[in-house]
Coordinates of C-alpha atoms in Angstrom, one line a residue:
Chain A
X1 CA -5.2 -43.7 100.0
X2 CA -8.1 -45.5 100.5
X3 CA -8.3 -47.9 97.4
X4 CA -12.1 -47.9 97.6
X5 CA -12.2 -44.1 97.7
X6 CA -9.9 -44.1 94.6
X7 CA -12.4 -46.2 92.7
X8 CA -15.3 -43.9 93.6
X9 CA -13.4 -40.8 92.8
X10 CA -12.7 -42.3 89.4
X11 CA -16.4 -43.0 88.8
X12 CA -17.3 -39.5 89.7
X13 CA -14.6 -38.2 87.2
X14 CA -16.0 -40.4 84.5
X15 CA -19.5 -39.0 85.1
X16 CA -18.5 -35.5 85.1
X17 CA -16.3 -35.8 82.0
X18 CA -19.0 -38.0 80.4
X19 CA -21.3 -35.0 80.5
X20 CA -18.8 -32.8 79.0
X21 CA -18.1 -35.4 76.3
X22 CA -21.9 -35.8 75.6
X23 CA -22.1 -31.9 75.2
X24 CA -19.1 -32.0 72.7
X25 CA -20.9 -35.0 70.8
X26 CA -24.0 -32.9 70.5
X27 CA -21.8 -30.1 69.1
X28 CA -19.2 -32.0 67.1
X29 CA -20.7 -35.4 66.4
X30 CA -24.2 -34.5 65.5
X31 CA -24.0 -30.8 64.4
X32 CA -20.3 -30.9 63.0
X33 CA -19.2 -27.8 65.0
X34 CA -15.5 -27.7 66.0
X35 CA -15.7 -26.5 69.8
X36 CA -11.9 -26.2 70.6
X37 CA -13.0 -24.0 73.7
X38 CA -15.1 -26.6 75.5
X39 CA -13.2 -25.6 78.8
X40 CA -14.5 -22.1 78.6
X41 CA -18.0 -23.3 79.1
X42 CA -16.7 -25.7 81.8
X43 CA -15.2 -22.9 83.6
X44 CA -18.3 -20.6 83.4
X45 CA -20.4 -23.4 84.9
X46 CA -17.9 -23.9 87.5
X47 CA -17.3 -20.2 88.5
X48 CA -21.0 -19.4 88.3
X49 CA -21.6 -22.2 90.6
X50 CA -18.9 -21.1 93.0
X51 CA -20.1 -17.6 93.2
X52 CA -23.8 -18.2 93.4
X53 CA -23.3 -21.1 96.1
X54 CA -21.6 -18.3 98.2
X55 CA -24.9 -16.4 98.3
X56 CA -26.5 -19.3 99.7
X57 CA -28.6 -20.4 96.8
X58 CA -29.6 -24.2 96.7
X59 CA -27.2 -26.0 94.6
X60 CA -29.7 -27.1 91.8
X61 CA -30.4 -23.2 91.3
X62 CA -26.5 -22.9 91.0
X63 CA -26.2 -25.7 88.5
X64 CA -29.2 -24.3 86.3
X65 CA -27.9 -20.7 86.5
X66 CA -24.3 -22.0 85.4
X67 CA -26.1 -23.8 82.5
X68 CA -27.9 -20.7 81.4
X69 CA -25.1 -18.2 81.8
X70 CA -22.9 -20.9 79.8
X71 CA -25.6 -21.0 77.1
X72 CA -25.7 -17.3 76.7
X73 CA -22.0 -17.1 76.3
X74 CA -22.1 -20.1 73.9
X75 CA -24.4 -18.0 71.7
X76 CA -22.5 -14.6 72.0
X77 CA -19.3 -16.2 71.1
X78 CA -20.4 -18.5 68.4
X79 CA -22.5 -16.0 66.5
X80 CA -19.8 -14.1 64.6
X81 CA -18.3 -17.5 63.5
X82 CA -21.2 -19.8 62.8
X83 CA -22.1 -18.6 59.4
X84 CA -18.4 -19.2 58.3
X85 CA -16.4 -22.3 58.0
X86 CA -15.8 -24.6 61.0
X87 CA -12.1 -23.3 61.4
X88 CA -13.2 -19.8 62.2
X89 CA -15.3 -21.1 65.0
X90 CA -12.6 -23.2 66.2
X91 CA -10.1 -20.5 66.5
X92 CA -12.5 -17.9 68.1
X93 CA -13.7 -20.3 70.9
X94 CA -10.2 -21.6 71.5
X95 CA -9.2 -17.9 72.0
X96 CA -12.2 -17.3 74.0
X97 CA -11.3 -20.0 76.6
X98 CA -7.8 -18.7 76.9
X99 CA -8.9 -15.2 77.6
X100 CA -11.5 -16.2 80.0
X101 CA -8.9 -18.2 82.1
X102 CA -6.7 -15.1 81.8
X103 CA -9.5 -13.0 83.3
X104 CA -10.3 -15.1 86.3
X105 CA -6.5 -15.5 86.8
X106 CA -5.7 -11.7 86.9
X107 CA -8.9 -10.3 88.5
X108 CA -8.6 -11.2 92.1
X109 CA -12.3 -9.8 92.8
X110 CA -14.0 -12.4 90.8
X111 CA -13.1 -15.5 92.8
X112 CA -9.6 -15.0 94.3
X113 CA -7.5 -15.0 91.0
X114 CA -4.7 -17.3 91.0
X115 CA -5.5 -18.8 94.4
X116 CA -9.1 -19.5 93.5
X117 CA -12.0 -19.8 96.2
X118 CA -13.4 -22.8 97.9
X119 CA -16.8 -24.1 97.0
X120 CA -19.1 -25.9 99.5
X121 CA -20.2 -29.2 98.3
X122 CA -23.8 -29.5 96.7
X123 CA -25.0 -31.9 99.5
X124 CA -23.2 -32.4 102.7
X125 CA -24.5 -34.9 105.2
X126 CA -23.5 -34.5 108.9
X127 CA -20.6 -36.6 109.9
X128 CA -20.5 -38.5 106.8
X129 CA -17.3 -40.3 105.9
X130 CA -15.4 -39.5 102.6
X131 CA -16.7 -42.6 101.1
X132 CA -20.4 -41.6 101.8
X133 CA -19.6 -38.2 100.5
X134 CA -18.3 -39.9 97.2
X135 CA -21.3 -42.1 97.0
X136 CA -23.5 -38.9 97.4
X137 CA -21.5 -37.3 94.6
X138 CA -21.9 -40.5 92.3
X139 CA -25.7 -40.2 92.9
X140 CA -25.9 -36.5 92.0
X141 CA -23.3 -36.6 89.1
X142 CA -25.0 -39.9 87.4
X143 CA -28.4 -38.2 87.9
X144 CA -27.3 -35.2 85.9
X145 CA -25.5 -37.6 83.5
X146 CA -28.7 -39.6 83.0
X147 CA -30.8 -36.4 82.1
X148 CA -27.9 -35.0 79.8
X149 CA -27.9 -38.3 78.2
X150 CA -31.7 -38.6 77.7
X151 CA -31.8 -34.8 76.2
X152 CA -28.9 -35.5 73.8
X153 CA -30.3 -39.0 72.7
X154 CA -33.8 -38.1 72.1
X155 CA -32.6 -35.0 70.4
X156 CA -30.3 -36.9 68.1
X157 CA -33.0 -39.1 67.0
X158 CA -35.9 -36.5 66.6
X159 CA -36.6 -34.8 63.3
X160 CA -34.6 -32.0 64.8
X161 CA -31.6 -34.1 65.3
X162 CA -31.8 -35.4 61.7
X163 CA -31.9 -32.0 60.4
X164 CA -28.9 -31.4 62.5
X165 CA -27.0 -34.2 60.9
X166 CA -28.2 -33.1 57.6
X167 CA -26.6 -30.0 57.9
X168 CA -23.2 -31.7 59.2
X169 CA -23.1 -33.8 55.9
X170 CA -24.0 -31.1 53.6
X171 CA -24.8 -27.6 54.6
X172 CA -25.8 -26.3 51.0
X173 CA -28.2 -29.3 50.4
X174 CA -29.8 -28.8 54.0
X175 CA -30.2 -25.1 53.4
X176 CA -31.8 -25.9 49.9
X177 CA -34.4 -28.1 51.9
X178 CA -35.2 -25.1 53.9
X179 CA -33.2 -25.7 57.1
X180 CA -31.6 -22.6 58.6
X181 CA -28.0 -23.9 59.2
X182 CA -27.0 -21.0 61.4
X183 CA -30.0 -21.3 63.5
X184 CA -29.5 -25.0 64.2
X185 CA -25.8 -24.5 64.8
X186 CA -26.4 -21.8 67.2
X187 CA -28.9 -23.8 69.1
X188 CA -26.8 -26.9 69.3
X189 CA -23.7 -24.7 70.3
X190 CA -26.0 -23.2 73.1
X191 CA -27.3 -26.4 74.3
X192 CA -24.0 -27.9 74.2
X193 CA -22.5 -25.1 76.3
X194 CA -25.4 -25.4 78.8
X195 CA -24.5 -29.2 79.4
X196 CA -20.9 -28.4 79.7
X197 CA -22.0 -25.6 82.3
X198 CA -23.6 -28.2 84.4
X199 CA -20.6 -30.4 84.3
X200 CA -18.6 -27.5 85.4
X201 CA -20.8 -26.8 88.4
X202 CA -20.6 -30.4 89.4
X203 CA -16.9 -30.3 89.0
X204 CA -16.6 -27.2 91.3
X205 CA -18.5 -28.7 94.0
X206 CA -16.9 -32.1 93.8
X207 CA -13.4 -30.6 94.0
X208 CA -14.8 -27.9 96.5
X209 CA -12.7 -25.3 94.8
X210 CA -12.2 -23.3 91.7
X211 CA -8.7 -22.4 90.3
X212 CA -7.7 -21.1 86.9
X213 CA -5.3 -24.0 86.8
X214 CA -8.0 -26.4 86.5
X215 CA -9.3 -25.0 83.1
X216 CA -6.2 -25.4 81.0
X217 CA -6.8 -26.0 77.2
X218 CA -5.8 -29.6 78.0
X219 CA -9.3 -30.1 79.4
X220 CA -10.8 -29.4 76.0
X221 CA -8.3 -31.7 74.3
X222 CA -9.0 -34.6 76.8
X223 CA -12.7 -34.3 76.0
X224 CA -12.1 -34.2 72.3
X225 CA -10.0 -37.6 72.8
X226 CA -13.0 -39.0 74.6
X227 CA -15.5 -38.3 71.7
X228 CA -13.1 -39.2 68.8
X229 CA -11.9 -42.4 70.6
X230 CA -15.4 -43.6 71.6
X231 CA -17.2 -42.6 68.2
X232 CA -18.5 -39.4 67.2
X233 CA -22.4 -39.2 66.8
X234 CA -22.6 -42.2 69.2
X235 CA -23.6 -41.2 72.7
X236 CA -22.8 -44.7 74.2
X237 CA -19.5 -44.4 72.3
X238 CA -18.5 -41.1 73.8
X239 CA -19.3 -42.4 77.4
X240 CA -17.1 -45.4 76.7
X241 CA -14.4 -43.0 75.5
X242 CA -14.9 -40.9 78.8
X243 CA -14.4 -44.1 80.7
X244 CA -11.3 -45.3 78.8
X245 CA -9.5 -42.0 78.8
X246 CA -10.1 -41.6 82.6
X247 CA -8.9 -45.1 83.2
X248 CA -5.9 -44.3 81.1
X249 CA -5.3 -41.2 82.9
X250 CA -5.3 -43.0 86.2
X251 CA -3.3 -45.9 84.9
X252 CA -0.6 -43.4 83.6
X253 CA -0.7 -41.8 87.0
X254 CA -0.1 -45.0 89.0
X255 CA 2.3 -46.4 86.5
X256 CA 4.6 -43.5 86.9
X257 CA 5.4 -44.4 90.5
X258 CA 6.6 -47.8 89.4
X259 CA 8.5 -46.9 86.3
X260 CA 11.8 -45.3 86.0
X261 CA 11.5 -43.1 82.9
X262 CA 14.0 -40.8 81.3
X263 CA 11.3 -38.3 80.8
X264 CA 9.0 -36.5 83.0
X265 CA 5.9 -38.9 83.5
X266 CA 3.3 -36.2 83.2
X267 CA 4.9 -35.0 80.0
X268 CA 5.0 -38.4 78.7
X269 CA 1.2 -38.7 79.5
X270 CA 0.3 -35.7 77.3
X271 CA 2.8 -37.0 74.4
X272 CA 0.9 -40.3 74.6
X273 CA -2.4 -38.6 74.6
X274 CA -1.3 -36.7 71.5
X275 CA 0.0 -39.8 69.6
X276 CA -3.3 -41.6 70.6
X277 CA -5.4 -39.1 68.9
X278 CA -3.3 -38.9 65.7
X279 CA -3.4 -42.8 65.6
X280 CA -7.2 -42.8 66.0
X281 CA -7.7 -40.2 63.2
X282 CA -5.3 -42.2 61.0
X283 CA -6.6 -45.6 61.6
X284 CA -10.1 -45.4 63.0
X285 CA -11.7 -42.0 62.5
X286 CA -15.1 -43.3 63.3
X287 CA -14.1 -44.2 66.7
X288 CA -14.6 -47.4 68.7
X289 CA -18.3 -47.5 68.2
X290 CA -19.9 -46.3 64.9
X291 CA -22.5 -43.6 64.4
X292 CA -25.8 -45.3 65.3
X293 CA -28.5 -45.6 62.7
X294 CA -31.5 -43.4 63.0
X295 CA -34.5 -45.6 63.9
X296 CA -37.8 -44.3 62.7
X297 CA -40.9 -46.1 61.0
X298 CA -40.4 -44.3 57.7
X299 CA -36.9 -45.6 57.3
X300 CA -37.9 -49.2 58.2
X301 CA -40.7 -49.0 55.6
X302 CA -38.4 -47.7 52.9
X303 CA -35.9 -50.2 53.6
X304 CA -38.0 -53.4 53.9
X305 CA -41.3 -52.6 52.4
X306 CA -44.7 -52.8 54.0
X307 CA -44.8 -56.6 54.0
X308 CA -41.3 -57.0 55.4
X309 CA -42.2 -54.7 58.6
X310 CA -45.4 -56.8 59.0
X311 CA -43.5 -60.1 59.0
X312 CA -40.4 -58.9 60.7
X313 CA -40.7 -61.4 63.6
X314 CA -40.4 -64.5 61.1
Chain B
X1 CA 1.9 10.6 82.7
X2 CA 3.3 11.7 79.4
X3 CA 3.0 9.3 76.7
X4 CA 5.9 8.8 74.3
X5 CA 4.1 8.3 70.9
X6 CA 7.3 7.9 69.1
X7 CA 8.3 5.1 71.2
X8 CA 4.8 3.5 70.8
X9 CA 5.1 3.7 67.0
X10 CA 8.4 2.2 66.9
X11 CA 7.3 -0.5 69.4
X12 CA 4.4 -1.3 67.3
X13 CA 7.0 -1.8 64.4
X14 CA 8.9 -4.2 66.4
X15 CA 5.8 -6.1 67.5
X16 CA 4.4 -6.2 63.8
X17 CA 7.9 -7.4 62.5
X18 CA 7.8 -10.4 65.0
X19 CA 4.1 -11.3 64.1
X20 CA 4.9 -11.0 60.5
X21 CA 7.9 -13.3 60.6
X22 CA 5.8 -15.7 62.8
X23 CA 2.6 -15.6 61.0
X24 CA 3.9 -16.0 57.3
X25 CA 4.2 -19.7 57.7
X26 CA 0.8 -20.1 59.4
X27 CA -1.0 -18.1 56.7
X28 CA 0.7 -19.6 53.8
X29 CA 0.2 -23.3 54.9
X30 CA -3.5 -22.3 55.9
X31 CA -4.1 -21.2 52.4
X32 CA -2.4 -24.2 50.8
X33 CA -3.6 -27.0 53.0
X34 CA -7.0 -25.6 54.0
X35 CA -6.7 -25.8 57.5
X36 CA -5.2 -24.0 60.4
X37 CA -2.0 -25.6 61.9
X38 CA -2.3 -25.1 65.5
X39 CA 1.0 -26.8 66.1
X40 CA 2.6 -23.7 64.4
X41 CA 2.8 -22.2 68.0
X42 CA 5.0 -25.3 68.9
X43 CA 7.1 -24.7 65.7
X44 CA 7.8 -21.4 67.1
X45 CA 8.7 -22.9 70.5
X46 CA 10.9 -25.7 69.0
X47 CA 12.6 -22.9 66.9
X48 CA 13.4 -21.0 70.1
X49 CA 14.8 -24.0 71.9
X50 CA 16.8 -25.1 69.0
X51 CA 18.2 -21.6 68.9
X52 CA 18.8 -21.7 72.5
X53 CA 20.6 -25.0 72.2
X54 CA 22.9 -23.8 69.4
X55 CA 23.6 -20.3 70.9
X56 CA 23.8 -21.0 74.5
X57 CA 24.7 -24.7 75.1
X58 CA 27.0 -25.1 72.3
X59 CA 28.1 -21.5 72.4
X60 CA 27.9 -20.9 68.7
X61 CA 26.2 -17.6 68.7
X62 CA 23.0 -16.1 67.4
X63 CA 23.6 -16.2 63.7
X64 CA 24.5 -19.7 63.6
X65 CA 21.5 -20.2 65.9
X66 CA 19.1 -18.6 63.4
X67 CA 20.4 -20.7 60.7
X68 CA 20.4 -24.1 62.4
X69 CA 17.0 -23.4 63.9
X70 CA 15.6 -22.4 60.4
X71 CA 16.8 -25.6 58.9
X72 CA 15.9 -28.1 61.5
X73 CA 12.3 -26.6 62.4
X74 CA 11.7 -26.5 58.7
X75 CA 12.4 -30.1 58.3
X76 CA 10.3 -30.8 61.3
X77 CA 7.5 -28.8 59.8
X78 CA 7.8 -30.6 56.6
X79 CA 7.9 -34.0 58.4
X80 CA 4.7 -33.1 60.2
X81 CA 3.0 -32.4 57.1
X82 CA 4.5 -35.5 55.3
X83 CA 3.9 -37.8 58.2
X84 CA 0.5 -36.7 59.6
X85 CA -1.3 -34.2 57.8
X86 CA -1.0 -35.3 54.4
X87 CA -1.9 -39.1 55.0
X88 CA -4.8 -37.7 57.0
X89 CA -5.9 -35.6 54.0
X90 CA -5.4 -38.5 51.7
X91 CA -7.6 -40.6 53.8
X92 CA -10.4 -38.0 53.5
X93 CA -10.0 -36.2 56.9
X94 CA -12.4 -33.3 57.4
X95 CA -11.0 -29.9 58.2
X96 CA -12.0 -30.7 62.0
X97 CA -9.9 -33.7 62.0
X98 CA -7.1 -32.0 60.6
X99 CA -7.4 -29.2 63.4
X100 CA -7.7 -31.8 66.0
X101 CA -4.6 -33.7 64.8
X102 CA -2.6 -30.2 64.7
X103 CA -3.6 -29.7 68.3
X104 CA -2.5 -33.3 69.2
X105 CA 0.8 -32.7 67.4
X106 CA 1.2 -29.4 69.3
X107 CA 0.8 -31.2 72.6
X108 CA 3.4 -33.9 71.6
X109 CA 6.0 -31.1 70.4
X110 CA 5.3 -29.0 73.5
X111 CA 5.7 -31.7 76.1
X112 CA 8.5 -33.3 74.3
X113 CA 10.4 -29.8 74.4
X114 CA 9.3 -29.6 78.1
X115 CA 10.8 -33.2 78.8
X116 CA 14.1 -32.7 76.8
X117 CA 14.8 -29.1 78.2
X118 CA 12.9 -27.8 81.1
X119 CA 9.5 -26.0 81.9
X120 CA 11.6 -23.3 83.9
X121 CA 12.1 -20.2 81.7
X122 CA 15.4 -20.0 80.1
X123 CA 17.2 -16.9 78.8
X124 CA 19.5 -15.9 76.0
X125 CA 22.6 -14.4 77.5
X126 CA 23.4 -12.1 74.5
X127 CA 23.5 -8.5 75.8
X128 CA 22.2 -6.0 73.4
X129 CA 23.4 -2.5 73.2
X130 CA 20.6 0.0 74.1
X131 CA 20.8 3.5 72.6
X132 CA 18.6 6.6 72.3
X133 CA 17.7 8.1 68.9
X134 CA 15.9 11.4 69.8
X135 CA 13.0 10.2 72.0
X136 CA 13.5 6.6 71.2
X137 CA 14.8 3.9 73.1
X138 CA 16.2 1.2 70.9
X139 CA 18.1 -2.1 71.3
X140 CA 20.0 -3.8 68.7
X141 CA 17.9 -6.8 68.8
X142 CA 15.0 -4.9 67.8
X143 CA 16.8 -3.5 64.7
X144 CA 17.8 -6.8 63.6
X145 CA 14.2 -7.9 64.2
X146 CA 12.9 -5.1 61.9
X147 CA 15.7 -5.6 59.4
X148 CA 14.9 -9.3 59.3
X149 CA 11.2 -8.8 58.8
X150 CA 11.9 -6.2 55.9
X151 CA 14.2 -8.5 54.3
X152 CA 11.7 -11.3 54.6
X153 CA 9.0 -9.1 53.0
X154 CA 11.3 -8.1 50.2
X155 CA 12.7 -11.6 49.5
X156 CA 9.2 -13.2 49.7
X157 CA 7.8 -10.6 47.3
X158 CA 10.5 -11.3 44.7
X159 CA 10.0 -14.9 45.0
X160 CA 6.3 -14.7 44.8
X161 CA 6.4 -12.6 41.8
X162 CA 9.5 -13.2 39.9
X163 CA 10.4 -17.0 40.4
X164 CA 8.8 -20.0 39.1
X165 CA 8.5 -21.5 42.5
X166 CA 6.6 -18.4 43.7
X167 CA 4.3 -18.4 40.9
X168 CA 3.6 -22.2 41.5
X169 CA 2.8 -21.4 45.1
X170 CA 0.5 -18.8 44.2
X171 CA -1.1 -21.0 41.7
X172 CA -1.5 -24.0 43.9
X173 CA -3.0 -21.7 46.6
X174 CA -5.6 -20.3 44.3
X175 CA -6.5 -23.5 42.5
X176 CA -4.8 -26.7 43.3
X177 CA -6.6 -28.8 40.6
X178 CA -5.8 -26.3 37.8
X179 CA -2.2 -26.1 39.2
X180 CA -1.7 -29.8 39.0
X181 CA -3.2 -29.7 35.4
X182 CA -0.7 -27.1 34.5
X183 CA 2.1 -29.5 35.4
X184 CA 2.9 -28.0 38.8
X185 CA 4.0 -30.7 41.2
X186 CA 1.4 -29.6 43.9
X187 CA 2.9 -31.8 46.7
X188 CA 6.3 -30.5 46.2
X189 CA 5.0 -27.0 46.5
X190 CA 3.1 -27.6 49.7
X191 CA 6.1 -29.4 51.1
X192 CA 8.2 -26.5 50.4
X193 CA 5.8 -24.0 51.8
X194 CA 5.7 -26.2 55.2
X195 CA 9.4 -26.1 55.3
X196 CA 9.8 -22.4 54.6
X197 CA 6.7 -21.5 57.0
X198 CA 8.3 -23.7 60.0
X199 CA 11.7 -22.2 59.4
X200 CA 10.5 -18.7 59.6
X201 CA 8.4 -19.5 62.7
X202 CA 11.8 -20.7 64.3
X203 CA 13.3 -17.4 63.4
X204 CA 10.4 -15.7 65.2
X205 CA 10.7 -18.0 68.1
X206 CA 14.4 -16.9 68.5
X207 CA 13.8 -13.2 68.4
X208 CA 10.8 -13.6 70.8
X209 CA 13.1 -15.6 73.1
X210 CA 16.0 -13.2 72.7
X211 CA 13.6 -10.4 73.7
X212 CA 12.0 -11.9 76.6
X213 CA 12.5 -15.5 77.7
X214 CA 11.8 -19.0 76.4
X215 CA 9.8 -21.8 77.9
X216 CA 7.5 -24.6 76.4
X217 CA 4.7 -22.3 76.0
X218 CA 6.6 -19.5 74.3
X219 CA 4.8 -20.2 71.0
X220 CA 1.4 -20.7 72.5
X221 CA 1.6 -17.3 74.2
X222 CA 1.7 -15.6 70.8
X223 CA -0.3 -17.9 68.6
X224 CA -3.6 -15.8 69.1
X225 CA -2.2 -12.6 67.4
X226 CA -0.7 -14.9 64.8
X227 CA -4.1 -16.2 64.0
X228 CA -5.4 -12.6 63.9
X229 CA -2.7 -11.7 61.4
X230 CA -3.7 -14.7 59.2
X231 CA -7.4 -13.9 59.3
X232 CA -7.3 -10.1 59.1
X233 CA -4.7 -10.4 56.3
X234 CA -6.8 -13.0 54.6
X235 CA -5.8 -16.6 54.9
X236 CA -2.9 -17.5 52.6
X237 CA -2.5 -13.9 51.7
X238 CA 1.2 -12.8 52.1
X239 CA 0.8 -9.1 51.4
X240 CA -2.4 -9.2 53.5
X241 CA -0.3 -10.5 56.3
X242 CA 2.2 -7.8 56.1
X243 CA -0.5 -5.3 56.6
X244 CA -2.2 -7.2 59.2
X245 CA 0.9 -7.8 61.3
X246 CA 1.6 -4.1 61.6
X247 CA -2.1 -3.2 62.2
X248 CA -2.2 -5.7 65.0
X249 CA 1.3 -4.4 66.3
X250 CA 0.0 -0.8 66.5
X251 CA -3.4 -1.7 67.9
X252 CA -1.6 -3.9 70.6
X253 CA 0.7 -1.1 71.6
X254 CA -1.7 1.5 71.8
X255 CA -4.2 -0.8 73.5
X256 CA -1.6 -1.3 76.3
X257 CA -1.6 2.2 76.8
X258 CA -5.3 2.1 77.1
X259 CA -5.3 -0.7 79.3
X260 CA -2.8 0.9 81.9
X261 CA -4.9 4.2 81.6
X262 CA -7.9 2.1 82.5
X263 CA -6.1 0.5 85.4
X264 CA -6.3 -3.1 83.9
X265 CA -3.6 -5.7 83.8
X266 CA -1.5 -5.5 80.6
X267 CA -1.7 -9.4 80.4
X268 CA -5.0 -8.5 78.5
X269 CA -2.9 -7.4 75.5
X270 CA -3.9 -10.5 73.7
X271 CA -7.3 -9.6 74.2
X272 CA -6.8 -6.8 71.7
X273 CA -5.8 -9.3 68.9
X274 CA -8.8 -11.2 69.9
X275 CA -11.1 -8.2 69.4
X276 CA -9.6 -7.5 66.2
X277 CA -10.1 -11.2 65.2
X278 CA -13.8 -11.1 66.1
X279 CA -14.4 -7.7 64.2
X280 CA -12.8 -9.2 61.3
X281 CA -15.1 -12.1 61.4
X282 CA -18.0 -9.9 61.8
X283 CA -17.3 -7.2 59.3
X284 CA -15.3 -9.0 56.5
X285 CA -14.2 -12.5 56.9
X286 CA -12.1 -12.6 53.9
X287 CA -10.0 -9.9 55.8
X288 CA -7.6 -7.4 53.8
X289 CA -7.4 -9.8 51.0
X290 CA -9.6 -7.8 48.8
X291 CA -7.0 -5.1 48.8
X292 CA -4.3 -7.5 47.7
X293 CA -5.8 -9.2 44.6
X294 CA -2.4 -10.5 43.2
X295 CA -1.2 -13.0 45.8

């Protein structure tokens, strides 16, 4: 295979999964929600894109529609569990993802069942080579990544984001200060689902197909590794995590051609992923990059006093 | 199409028995350690494969398989807790971290099983006598399954109510600090519960495997009803789990009739457990625990 194309492909993957990792970071890192069914919203985005693009809608509308439908499902599915403990939400959403995959798998009329359907690429240039196609995809994916990053980053540092972190740290205290925790959580979950939906749409158009097999629970788990490894509540961290996990994934895929192993290499890869996550949780639960400090005027004043902020330069 | 309601009722008891045996460990460890162990699914799978190894590959028969699988999987369950979850909890991991770790552990176990054995389905070769009792079609395996579940319920009831260990389990479950202050070795009680829970998961795995087939996803295929049992029954509540297991067994078997009548695929039967789960969370998140105050 063309080595340059391989690298470009890797860059696209990092971008798409970087978006999903950002969405999980919003939910888990900032709002403290355990979304164990990330793949469900990824799937909704992808299938919405696949079905709508067949009707001839322009690709950006398909992406937006995927985000909206994903957000609506996110709200509906999280509502019963949001007022309860984190574990209920985790179980419900995990189950939701499995059932959703089951539905698209057994209902042929939705999108071809097990065999899936083909999806036309978002932007297709006449007579373009694979490399150019990949470059176009990189442009599209990283544009979306940039917007998502901006949204999550600004949100996290806004008063709204601070309220979200307060709820994550201590629900009761936040509620006592008048923050409606269920409302904040539902909004974070909706926004997270919407972002995952966008990533799903990008994924579908990049691979030019949707199959139930693309949306195994492993996808959710991979994204969790990215977030936990990179650093929850640090957007740069989760992007770093996305990059590292994708690199590791490719590296393992390449290594298996050269190594003679007593165990099936793809099994070994999952085992290593699992071991990695337990290792991170045990020895570096804050991830590679720590949660970034919130920067506001008020905090600086409180920390250094009025004179210190004036003479900060000296 | 005439519907054989007696058969549906009987099948519900069979399904409920399987879910009860499988879910007891899940709900008890959930209650004691305060997090849902998603790797419970893989303990079920591991039990099924160890059972297959002993019964088929070594040719020692099912009774030996049940005993060996119970012990080995129980020890694995204990080691998982002792080696991973306990250190994590001691380092102040949140419930979310514990859940992620359990999923990670599940992946490690599942793919180790797939690597050691195979990803193709395997079958137990024991042939069970099938006989008719009135309108019912019954196999010997199902009778053993029901008998095991009944025995489990009676023995666990006896242990929980009559023995010191059982009282210690209940005390630890309801208030760990007070239990510790009363001189109960809380750690040992939790270890014992993980051992028994994982061992019972193995039994469920073997029954499930002998009834259908085994592959590395055997446990994952039925983990959702297990969670529904734990939550509907009230987390950590053994008596609630008994009631919930049979309620969900009944709902699934009636639901399958409904699915067929609607012309839908019967693979949606796990959707029924999901519905019950959602309804429980909306209506009464404590589950049936209110009805069973004692445990």
